[in-house]
């Protein structure tokens, strides 16, 4: 199959500031929350002395909660931008499964990711397969936020936080909530690894500006 790429005709401002900001806040929060979450689950650092020993678990849990709040606000910002953002970062970017053209683009990208397609059509925003992955990812984010806040709220059953999230324990026990919260972390980590690989690979193969655009916001328009 011939290469369907062409020289950039222009540069388009695709990723607006709030999208890029929330992207990087989410990224660094996920890294920090993963490391502190692993420690909370398995405290591998021990104090060598019982005199003036630092309260390691207390510090780790406090910072885990603090970063969790920052992460929650960042996710809310990105979800809010689904309603007010440009056509590349809002609901308008979602593929319509009832449209033949959208279905064709989806399957061409799906075949690209499983190495059966060499040159999928150039798109400026998220390609439809990546968009499905992001929808799954943000649902995991929401589950992580609710389960995390519910576990935090248990420290004070009279708190507003527990009033908002405590209903979870009427359906799932405390230990299962902890288990799900821990397992979801690995699913998110798997996405991050795949996302880094895919973004770099796709940028080099298609010259679509995937990497540079998440810093600057601009992408080259290589559509014929």
XYZ file of N, CA and C in Angstrom:
672
model
N 0.848 -1.200 0.000
C 0.000 0.000 0.000
C 0.881 1.248 0.000
N 0.540 2.176 -0.827
C 1.337 3.402 -0.915
C 1.171 4.233 0.342
N 2.215 5.013 0.619
C 2.187 5.890 1.789
C 1.240 7.040 1.507
N 0.217 7.209 2.341
C -0.781 8.264 2.091
C -0.467 9.553 2.829
N 0.736 9.647 3.392
C 1.100 10.890 4.054
C 1.474 11.955 3.030
N 1.345 13.191 3.419
C 1.773 14.291 2.566
C 2.377 15.366 3.453
N 3.038 16.323 2.853
C 3.651 17.394 3.642
C 2.569 18.185 4.363
N 2.941 18.733 5.515
C 1.969 19.496 6.304
C 1.528 20.732 5.531
N 0.229 20.862 5.338
C -0.315 22.027 4.643
C -0.432 23.221 5.573
N -0.606 22.938 6.857
C -0.762 23.996 7.849
C -0.626 23.354 9.222
N -0.587 24.173 10.257
C -0.588 23.675 11.632
C -1.888 24.120 12.298
N -2.487 23.203 13.031
C -3.798 23.440 13.645
C -3.649 23.376 15.162
N -4.271 24.331 15.842
C -4.239 24.342 17.308
C -5.270 23.341 17.798
N -4.812 22.159 18.164
C -5.700 21.048 18.505
C -5.959 20.959 20.011
N -4.878 20.870 20.796
C -5.032 20.656 22.240
C -4.931 21.989 22.983
N -6.059 22.427 23.507
C -6.107 23.695 24.234
C -5.386 23.576 25.582
N -5.113 24.730 26.168
C -4.348 24.773 27.406
C -4.888 23.873 28.512
N -6.185 23.949 28.856
C -6.709 23.089 29.926
C -6.529 21.595 29.649
N -6.605 21.195 28.372
C -6.411 19.784 28.026
C -4.977 19.367 28.315
N -4.024 20.198 27.909
C -2.610 19.861 28.120
C -2.268 19.897 29.608
N -2.805 20.886 30.326
C -2.521 20.997 31.765
C -3.053 19.773 32.502
N -4.312 19.405 32.238
C -4.893 18.251 32.932
C -4.174 16.964 32.546
N -3.715 16.879 31.301
C -2.973 15.694 30.859
C -1.730 15.493 31.700
N -0.936 16.553 31.882
C 0.324 16.413 32.620
C 0.092 16.303 34.124
N -0.933 16.970 34.647
C -1.256 16.792 36.062
C -1.669 15.337 36.307
N -2.519 14.806 35.432
C -2.933 13.410 35.567
C -1.744 12.463 35.513
N -0.840 12.726 34.590
C 0.324 11.845 34.423
C 1.168 11.799 35.694
N 1.552 12.965 36.196
C 2.419 12.993 37.374
C 1.672 12.512 38.627
N 0.388 12.806 38.705
C -0.391 12.306 39.839
C -0.463 10.782 39.816
N -0.661 10.202 38.633
C -0.736 8.749 38.530
C 0.565 8.097 38.977
N 1.693 8.688 38.582
C 2.992 8.148 38.990
C 3.132 8.205 40.510
N 2.843 9.363 41.080
C 2.998 9.524 42.523
C 2.006 8.655 43.287
N 0.753 8.638 42.853
C -0.258 7.848 43.542
C 0.046 6.352 43.465
N 0.642 5.923 42.368
C 0.992 4.507 42.231
C 2.068 4.115 43.230
N 3.115 4.927 43.323
C 4.203 4.610 44.241
C 3.729 4.649 45.701
N 2.993 5.692 46.060
C 2.509 5.771 47.439
C 1.461 4.701 47.713
N 0.647 4.363 46.707
C -0.352 3.320 46.883
C 0.275 1.958 47.123
N 1.358 1.677 46.383
C 2.073 0.414 46.598
C 2.637 0.366 48.009
N 3.163 1.509 48.477
C 3.719 1.523 49.835
C 2.636 1.322 50.885
N 1.485 1.958 50.694
C 0.384 1.782 51.647
C -0.047 0.313 51.690
N -0.053 -0.325 50.518
C -0.426 -1.741 50.456
C 0.664 -2.638 51.043
N 1.915 -2.278 50.762
C 3.041 -3.084 51.243
C 4.125 -2.150 51.761
N 4.090 -1.779 53.038
C 5.076 -0.825 53.591
C 6.475 -1.424 53.683
N 7.276 -1.176 52.656
C 8.593 -1.804 52.562
C 9.694 -0.983 53.235
N 9.373 0.204 53.753
C 10.362 1.020 54.464
C 10.067 0.918 55.956
N 11.076 0.577 56.718
C 10.902 0.433 58.166
C 11.801 1.418 58.907
N 11.304 1.951 60.005
C 12.113 2.825 60.848
C 13.167 1.981 61.569
N 14.410 2.450 61.595
C 15.505 1.686 62.218
C 15.566 1.902 63.719
N 14.868 2.922 64.207
C 14.896 3.215 65.635
C 13.514 3.610 66.098
N 13.153 3.202 67.308
C 11.849 3.548 67.854
C 11.869 4.903 68.555
N 13.059 5.480 68.711
C 13.177 6.802 69.328
C 13.246 7.847 68.227
N 12.337 8.786 68.274
C 12.255 9.841 67.260
C 12.091 9.279 65.847
N 11.424 8.122 65.741
C 11.219 7.518 64.427
C 10.183 8.314 63.638
N 10.418 8.562 62.360
C 9.428 9.299 61.556
C 8.182 8.440 61.335
N 7.057 9.110 61.269
C 5.796 8.414 61.026
C 5.654 8.259 59.506
N 6.361 7.261 58.965
C 6.465 7.109 57.519
C 5.095 6.864 56.885
N 4.350 5.923 57.437
C 3.049 5.603 56.857
C 2.111 6.810 56.908
N 2.161 7.571 57.989
C 1.308 8.748 58.098
C 1.625 9.781 57.029
N 2.923 10.001 56.781
C 3.336 10.966 55.758
C 2.919 10.488 54.375
N 3.136 9.193 54.102
C 2.791 8.640 52.793
C 1.288 8.714 52.555
N 0.506 8.347 53.562
C -0.943 8.402 53.405
C -1.432 9.838 53.221
N -0.853 10.774 53.964
C -1.261 12.174 53.841
C -0.982 12.692 52.426
N 0.213 12.423 51.919
C 0.551 12.902 50.578
C -0.274 12.175 49.517
N -0.583 10.905 49.767
C -1.439 10.147 48.839
C -2.821 10.804 48.752
N -3.378 11.170 49.903
C -4.682 11.834 49.910
C -4.603 13.200 49.232
N -3.553 13.952 49.540
C -3.412 15.296 48.976
C -3.314 15.249 47.460
N -2.461 14.375 46.942
C -2.315 14.250 45.490
C -3.604 13.690 44.884
N -4.302 12.842 45.625
C -5.576 12.326 45.143
C -6.597 13.431 44.929
N -6.612 14.415 45.808
C -7.519 15.557 45.643
C -7.142 16.364 44.397
N -5.840 16.599 44.208
C -5.379 17.312 43.011
C -5.782 16.545 41.756
N -5.589 15.229 41.792
C -5.950 14.368 40.662
C -7.446 14.460 40.368
N -8.269 14.446 41.408
C -9.720 14.529 41.214
C -10.115 15.830 40.545
N -9.546 16.948 40.972
C -9.871 18.236 40.358
C -9.395 18.281 38.905
N -8.251 17.650 38.622
C -7.758 17.612 37.252
C -8.682 16.807 36.346
N -9.174 15.685 36.848
C -10.115 14.870 36.077
C -11.414 15.640 35.852
N -11.882 16.346 36.871
C -13.100 17.157 36.724
C -12.898 18.233 35.657
N -11.707 18.859 35.661
C -11.407 19.875 34.636
C -11.488 19.284 33.238
N -10.920 18.087 33.061
C -10.940 17.472 31.727
C -12.354 17.086 31.329
N -13.137 16.583 32.258
C -14.517 16.225 31.946
C -15.345 17.468 31.626
N -15.076 18.560 32.357
C -15.762 19.821 32.070
C -15.436 20.293 30.656
N -14.183 20.060 30.234
C -13.761 20.525 28.906
C -14.403 19.719 27.781
N -15.020 18.591 28.127
C -15.782 17.857 27.114
C -16.978 18.676 26.630
N -17.428 19.613 27.441
C -18.610 20.409 27.103
C -18.270 21.781 26.535
N -17.091 22.304 26.852
C -16.763 23.673 26.437
C -15.534 23.735 25.536
N -14.859 22.608 25.307
C -13.638 22.611 24.523
C -13.896 22.696 23.028
N -12.821 22.746 22.259
C -12.954 22.789 20.806
C -13.372 21.413 20.267
N -13.510 21.310 18.965
C -14.061 20.088 18.373
C -13.133 18.895 18.501
N -11.879 19.118 18.873
C -10.940 18.007 19.012
C -10.936 17.426 20.423
N -11.415 18.181 21.395
C -11.353 17.717 22.783
C -12.723 17.648 23.445
N -13.794 17.847 22.683
C -15.143 17.822 23.245
C -15.891 16.596 22.745
N -17.176 16.539 23.116
C -18.016 15.436 22.648
C -18.058 15.367 21.129
N -17.810 16.488 20.468
C -17.875 16.517 18.996
C -16.841 15.618 18.345
N -15.803 15.253 19.106
C -14.741 14.412 18.537
C -15.097 12.932 18.550
N -16.197 12.569 19.221
C -16.558 11.158 19.334
C -17.036 10.614 17.988
N -16.591 9.408 17.676
C -17.021 8.766 16.442
C -18.477 8.340 16.553
N -19.151 8.349 15.421
C -20.540 7.904 15.355
C -20.565 6.492 14.766
N -20.874 5.473 15.571
C -20.842 4.097 15.054
C -21.890 3.820 13.981
N -22.846 4.742 13.819
C -23.878 4.558 12.804
C -23.465 5.153 11.446
N -22.321 5.812 11.409
C -21.825 6.389 10.159
C -20.797 5.443 9.547
N -20.963 5.121 8.288
C -20.073 4.183 7.604
C -18.641 4.689 7.602
N -18.456 5.991 7.362
C -17.109 6.559 7.306
C -16.396 6.425 8.655
N -17.103 6.710 9.749
C -16.502 6.593 11.080
C -16.154 5.147 11.407
N -17.028 4.224 11.028
C -16.738 2.809 11.270
C -15.518 2.359 10.473
N -15.398 2.829 9.252
C -14.259 2.457 8.420
C -12.950 2.971 9.022
N -12.956 4.219 9.494
C -11.752 4.783 10.106
C -11.399 4.014 11.371
N -12.405 3.664 12.160
C -12.143 2.901 13.391
C -11.456 1.592 13.070
N -11.981 0.829 12.101
C -11.407 -0.480 11.806
C -10.041 -0.370 11.154
N -9.810 0.688 10.405
C -8.474 0.869 9.825
C -7.442 1.143 10.914
N -7.824 1.929 11.912
C -6.904 2.159 13.028
C -6.754 0.908 13.887
N -7.830 0.162 14.063
C -7.729 -1.085 14.811
C -6.750 -2.033 14.130
N -6.843 -2.130 12.799
C -5.916 -2.995 12.068
C -4.487 -2.456 12.123
N -4.369 -1.128 12.207
C -3.031 -0.544 12.333
C -2.372 -0.978 13.639
N -3.137 -0.967 14.719
C -2.576 -1.327 16.025
C -2.241 -2.811 16.126
N -2.859 -3.650 15.286
C -2.512 -5.079 15.299
C -1.667 -5.434 14.068
N -1.051 -4.398 13.462
C -0.053 -4.558 12.399
C -0.625 -5.134 11.102
N -1.882 -4.835 10.806
C -2.485 -5.266 9.554
C -2.759 -4.094 8.614
N -2.438 -2.894 9.043
C -2.645 -1.677 8.242
C -1.406 -0.809 8.366
N -0.884 -0.343 7.235
C 0.339 0.447 7.273
C 0.076 1.936 7.374
N -0.951 2.409 6.700
C -1.171 3.854 6.617
C -2.631 4.205 6.875
N -3.024 4.292 8.139
C -4.399 4.706 8.440
C -4.594 6.174 8.072
N -5.824 6.606 7.880
C -6.071 8.008 7.513
C -5.612 8.958 8.605
N -5.114 10.093 8.189
C -4.609 11.088 9.136
C -5.778 11.794 9.819
N -5.752 11.848 11.143
C -6.752 12.599 11.903
C -6.011 13.579 12.807
N -6.643 14.700 13.086
C -5.995 15.729 13.893
C -6.183 15.498 15.383
N -7.361 15.060 15.777
C -7.606 14.799 17.193
C -7.239 13.374 17.553
N -7.968 12.813 18.521
C -7.761 11.420 18.880
C -8.290 10.521 17.771
N -7.521 9.490 17.421
C -8.084 8.516 16.502
C -9.138 7.703 17.252
N -10.109 7.102 16.548
C -11.253 6.485 17.225
C -10.903 5.331 18.159
N -9.859 4.563 17.847
C -9.469 3.472 18.743
C -8.889 4.042 20.034
N -8.025 5.049 19.907
C -7.453 5.687 21.092
C -8.551 6.331 21.934
N -9.562 6.880 21.266
C -10.652 7.534 21.995
C -11.408 6.528 22.864
N -11.646 5.327 22.340
C -12.304 4.289 23.137
C -11.459 3.949 24.361
N -10.128 3.867 24.158
C -9.227 3.574 25.274
C -9.291 4.673 26.327
N -9.386 5.931 25.891
C -9.460 7.048 26.842
C -10.769 7.031 27.614
N -11.855 6.631 26.962
C -13.139 6.540 27.656
C -13.051 5.492 28.766
N -12.452 4.347 28.454
C -12.257 3.299 29.469
C -11.370 3.826 30.594
N -10.292 4.533 30.206
C -9.353 5.063 31.199
C -10.045 6.018 32.162
N -10.857 6.930 31.644
C -11.499 7.909 32.526
C -12.561 7.262 33.405
N -13.155 6.179 32.951
C -14.047 5.437 33.839
C -13.257 4.806 34.979
N -12.047 4.335 34.683
C -11.174 3.826 35.746
C -10.782 4.944 36.700
N -10.508 6.135 36.148
C -10.195 7.289 36.996
C -11.334 7.557 37.984
N -12.558 7.559 37.472
C -13.715 7.858 38.319
C -13.863 6.794 39.407
N -13.672 5.530 39.039
C -13.743 4.456 40.028
C -12.650 4.604 41.077
N -11.436 4.966 40.638
C -10.342 5.170 41.576
C -10.642 6.309 42.541
N -11.187 7.382 42.019
C -11.483 8.547 42.857
C -12.549 8.203 43.894
N -13.630 7.555 43.463
C -14.710 7.240 44.393
C -14.279 6.212 45.439
N -13.579 5.163 45.007
C -13.144 4.162 45.981
C -12.103 4.744 46.929
N -11.206 5.579 46.406
C -10.194 6.191 47.261
C -10.788 7.130 48.292
N -11.722 7.973 47.863
C -12.366 8.896 48.792
C -13.242 8.148 49.797
N -13.851 7.052 49.356
C -14.668 6.267 50.281
C -13.800 5.666 51.390
N -12.633 5.144 51.021
C -11.722 4.587 52.023
C -11.211 5.682 52.956
N -10.952 6.833 52.403
C -10.507 7.970 53.224
C -11.619 8.414 54.167
N -12.843 8.465 53.663
C -13.966 8.937 54.452
C -14.280 8.051 55.648
N -13.844 6.788 55.600
C -14.097 5.897 56.726
C -13.407 6.350 58.011
N -12.390 7.180 57.870
C -11.697 7.676 59.063
C -12.636 8.485 59.949
N -13.671 9.080 59.345
C -14.646 9.856 60.110
C -16.033 9.625 59.508
N -16.777 8.652 60.027
C -18.104 8.347 59.472
C -19.092 9.504 59.541
N -18.775 10.537 60.311
C -19.663 11.699 60.403
C -19.281 12.810 59.419
N -18.273 12.570 58.621
C -17.781 13.612 57.721
C -18.637 13.724 56.466
N -18.517 14.868 55.805
C -19.214 15.071 54.526
C -18.695 14.112 53.474
N -17.389 13.850 53.505
C -16.787 12.942 52.527
C -17.413 11.554 52.622
N -17.608 11.081 53.847
C -18.216 9.759 54.021
C -19.684 9.780 53.609
N -20.346 10.906 53.850
C -21.756 11.022 53.444
C -21.899 10.931 51.935
N -20.896 11.428 51.216
C -20.939 11.413 49.755
C -20.553 10.045 49.196
N -19.587 9.388 49.822
C -19.031 8.152 49.243
C -19.346 6.888 50.035
N -19.873 7.028 51.261
C -20.069 5.856 52.106
C -21.073 4.858 51.572
N -21.952 5.297 50.642
C -22.942 4.382 50.065
C -22.290 3.201 49.367
N -21.025 3.371 48.964
C -20.331 2.287 48.270
C -20.289 1.031 49.135
N -20.139 1.218 50.441
C -19.987 0.072 51.341
C -21.292 -0.685 51.574
N -22.406 -0.147 51.086
C -23.652 -0.908 51.154
C -23.705 -1.974 50.061
N -22.843 -1.834 49.068
C -22.797 -2.799 47.965
C -21.546 -3.669 48.014
N -20.436 -3.093 48.481
C -19.156 -3.801 48.489
C -18.502 -3.593 49.849
N -17.923 -4.654 50.387
C -17.282 -4.549 51.699
C -16.000 -3.730 51.627
N -15.523 -3.312 52.775
C -14.318 -2.500 52.867
C -13.127 -3.159 52.176
N -12.921 -4.438 52.439
C -11.760 -5.124 51.881
C -11.842 -5.260 50.367
N -13.053 -5.452 49.842
C -13.192 -5.524 48.389
C -12.968 -4.159 47.747
N -13.396 -3.093 48.405
C -13.132 -1.745 47.890
C -11.627 -1.502 47.830
N -10.930 -1.901 48.884
C -9.463 -1.773 48.881
C -8.847 -2.588 47.747
N -9.347 -3.801 47.553
C -8.817 -4.673 46.506
C -9.028 -4.047 45.127
N -10.255 -3.575 44.862
C -10.532 -2.965 43.562
C -9.676 -1.717 43.344
N -9.560 -0.908 44.386
C -8.756 0.312 44.285
C -7.307 -0.031 43.934
N -6.806 -1.104 44.498
C -5.420 -1.533 44.255
C -5.268 -2.125 42.850
N -6.211 -2.965 42.432
C -6.127 -3.605 41.119
C -6.298 -2.589 39.995
N -7.202 -1.625 40.184
C -7.401 -0.604 39.153
C -6.095 0.138 38.873
N -5.246 0.282 39.896
C -3.962 0.954 39.719
C -3.125 0.262 38.654
N -3.128 -1.071 38.648
C -2.349 -1.816 37.669
C -2.932 -1.686 36.265
N -4.254 -1.596 36.174
C -4.879 -1.385 34.870
C -4.493 -0.021 34.308
N -4.494 0.995 35.164
C -4.095 2.337 34.741
C -2.616 2.341 34.347
N -1.783 1.662 35.133
C -0.348 1.592 34.826
C -0.125 0.915 33.479
N -0.892 -0.136 33.198
C -0.772 -0.799 31.901
C -1.135 0.126 30.761
N -2.156 0.953 30.963
C -2.524 1.926 29.934
C -1.394 2.928 29.714
N -0.803 3.429 30.785
C 0.270 4.423 30.667
C 1.430 3.863 29.852
N 1.818 2.630 30.126
C 2.923 2.006 29.389
C 2.576 1.889 27.910
N 1.368 1.402 27.629
C 0.937 1.259 26.239
C 0.798 2.613 25.554
N 0.318 3.610 26.309
C 0.130 4.953 25.749
C 1.464 5.571 25.340
N 2.465 5.431 26.187
C 3.791 5.968 25.858
C 4.352 5.303 24.606
N 4.241 3.986 24.561
C 4.731 3.239 23.394
C 3.990 3.653 22.128
N 2.662 3.685 22.200
C 1.851 3.990 21.019
C 2.069 5.414 20.530
N 2.157 6.365 21.472
C 2.322 7.768 21.086
C 3.651 7.989 20.369
N 4.720 7.412 20.919
C 6.040 7.566 20.295
C 6.070 6.864 18.943
N 5.566 5.614 18.894
C 5.564 4.859 17.641
C 4.756 5.582 16.573
N 3.557 6.045 16.948
C 2.684 6.677 15.968
C 3.269 7.991 15.491
N 3.944 8.718 16.374
C 4.557 9.984 15.990
C 5.654 9.757 14.954
N 6.493 8.768 15.196
C 7.579 8.487 14.267
C 7.069 7.922 12.942
N 6.060 7.057 13.000
C 5.579 6.405 11.789
C 4.752 7.335 10.919
N 3.911 8.164 11.546
C 2.990 8.983 10.774
C 3.363 10.457 10.733
N 4.364 10.857 11.546
C 4.783 12.261 11.634
C 3.578 13.155 11.949
N 2.783 12.705 12.905
C 1.537 13.404 13.221
C 1.681 14.416 14.349
N 2.877 14.529 14.927
C 3.079 15.501 15.990
C 2.437 15.116 17.301
N 2.288 13.819 17.564
C 1.639 13.366 18.794
C 2.369 13.863 20.037
N 3.694 13.775 20.028
C 4.473 14.136 21.210
C 4.548 15.646 21.377
N 4.934 16.354 20.324
C 5.106 17.807 20.435
C 3.788 18.510 20.730
N 2.673 17.968 20.235
C 1.396 18.658 20.386
C 0.915 18.692 21.830
N 1.309 17.703 22.642
C 0.858 17.705 24.031
C 1.637 18.721 24.853
N 2.705 19.275 24.281
C 3.429 20.375 24.917
C 2.966 21.719 24.358
N 2.870 21.814 23.028
C 2.571 23.094 22.382
C 1.112 23.256 21.991
N 0.419 22.151 21.747
C -0.983 22.226 21.346
C -1.215 22.144 19.857
N -0.160 22.363 19.061
C -0.315 22.422 17.604
C 0.054 21.083 16.965
N -0.717 20.726 15.915
C -0.434 19.510 15.154
C -0.399 19.829 13.676
N 0.453 19.133 12.901
C 0.480 19.358 11.461
C -0.724 18.697 10.784
N -1.298 19.406 9.842
C -2.413 18.863 9.066
C -1.842 18.230 7.807
N -1.806 16.908 7.791
C -1.238 16.175 6.640
C -2.327 15.492 5.815
N -3.562 15.925 5.998
C -4.639 15.333 5.202
C -4.522 15.791 3.767
N -4.787 14.861 2.830
C -4.695 15.197 1.408
C -5.938 15.977 0.980
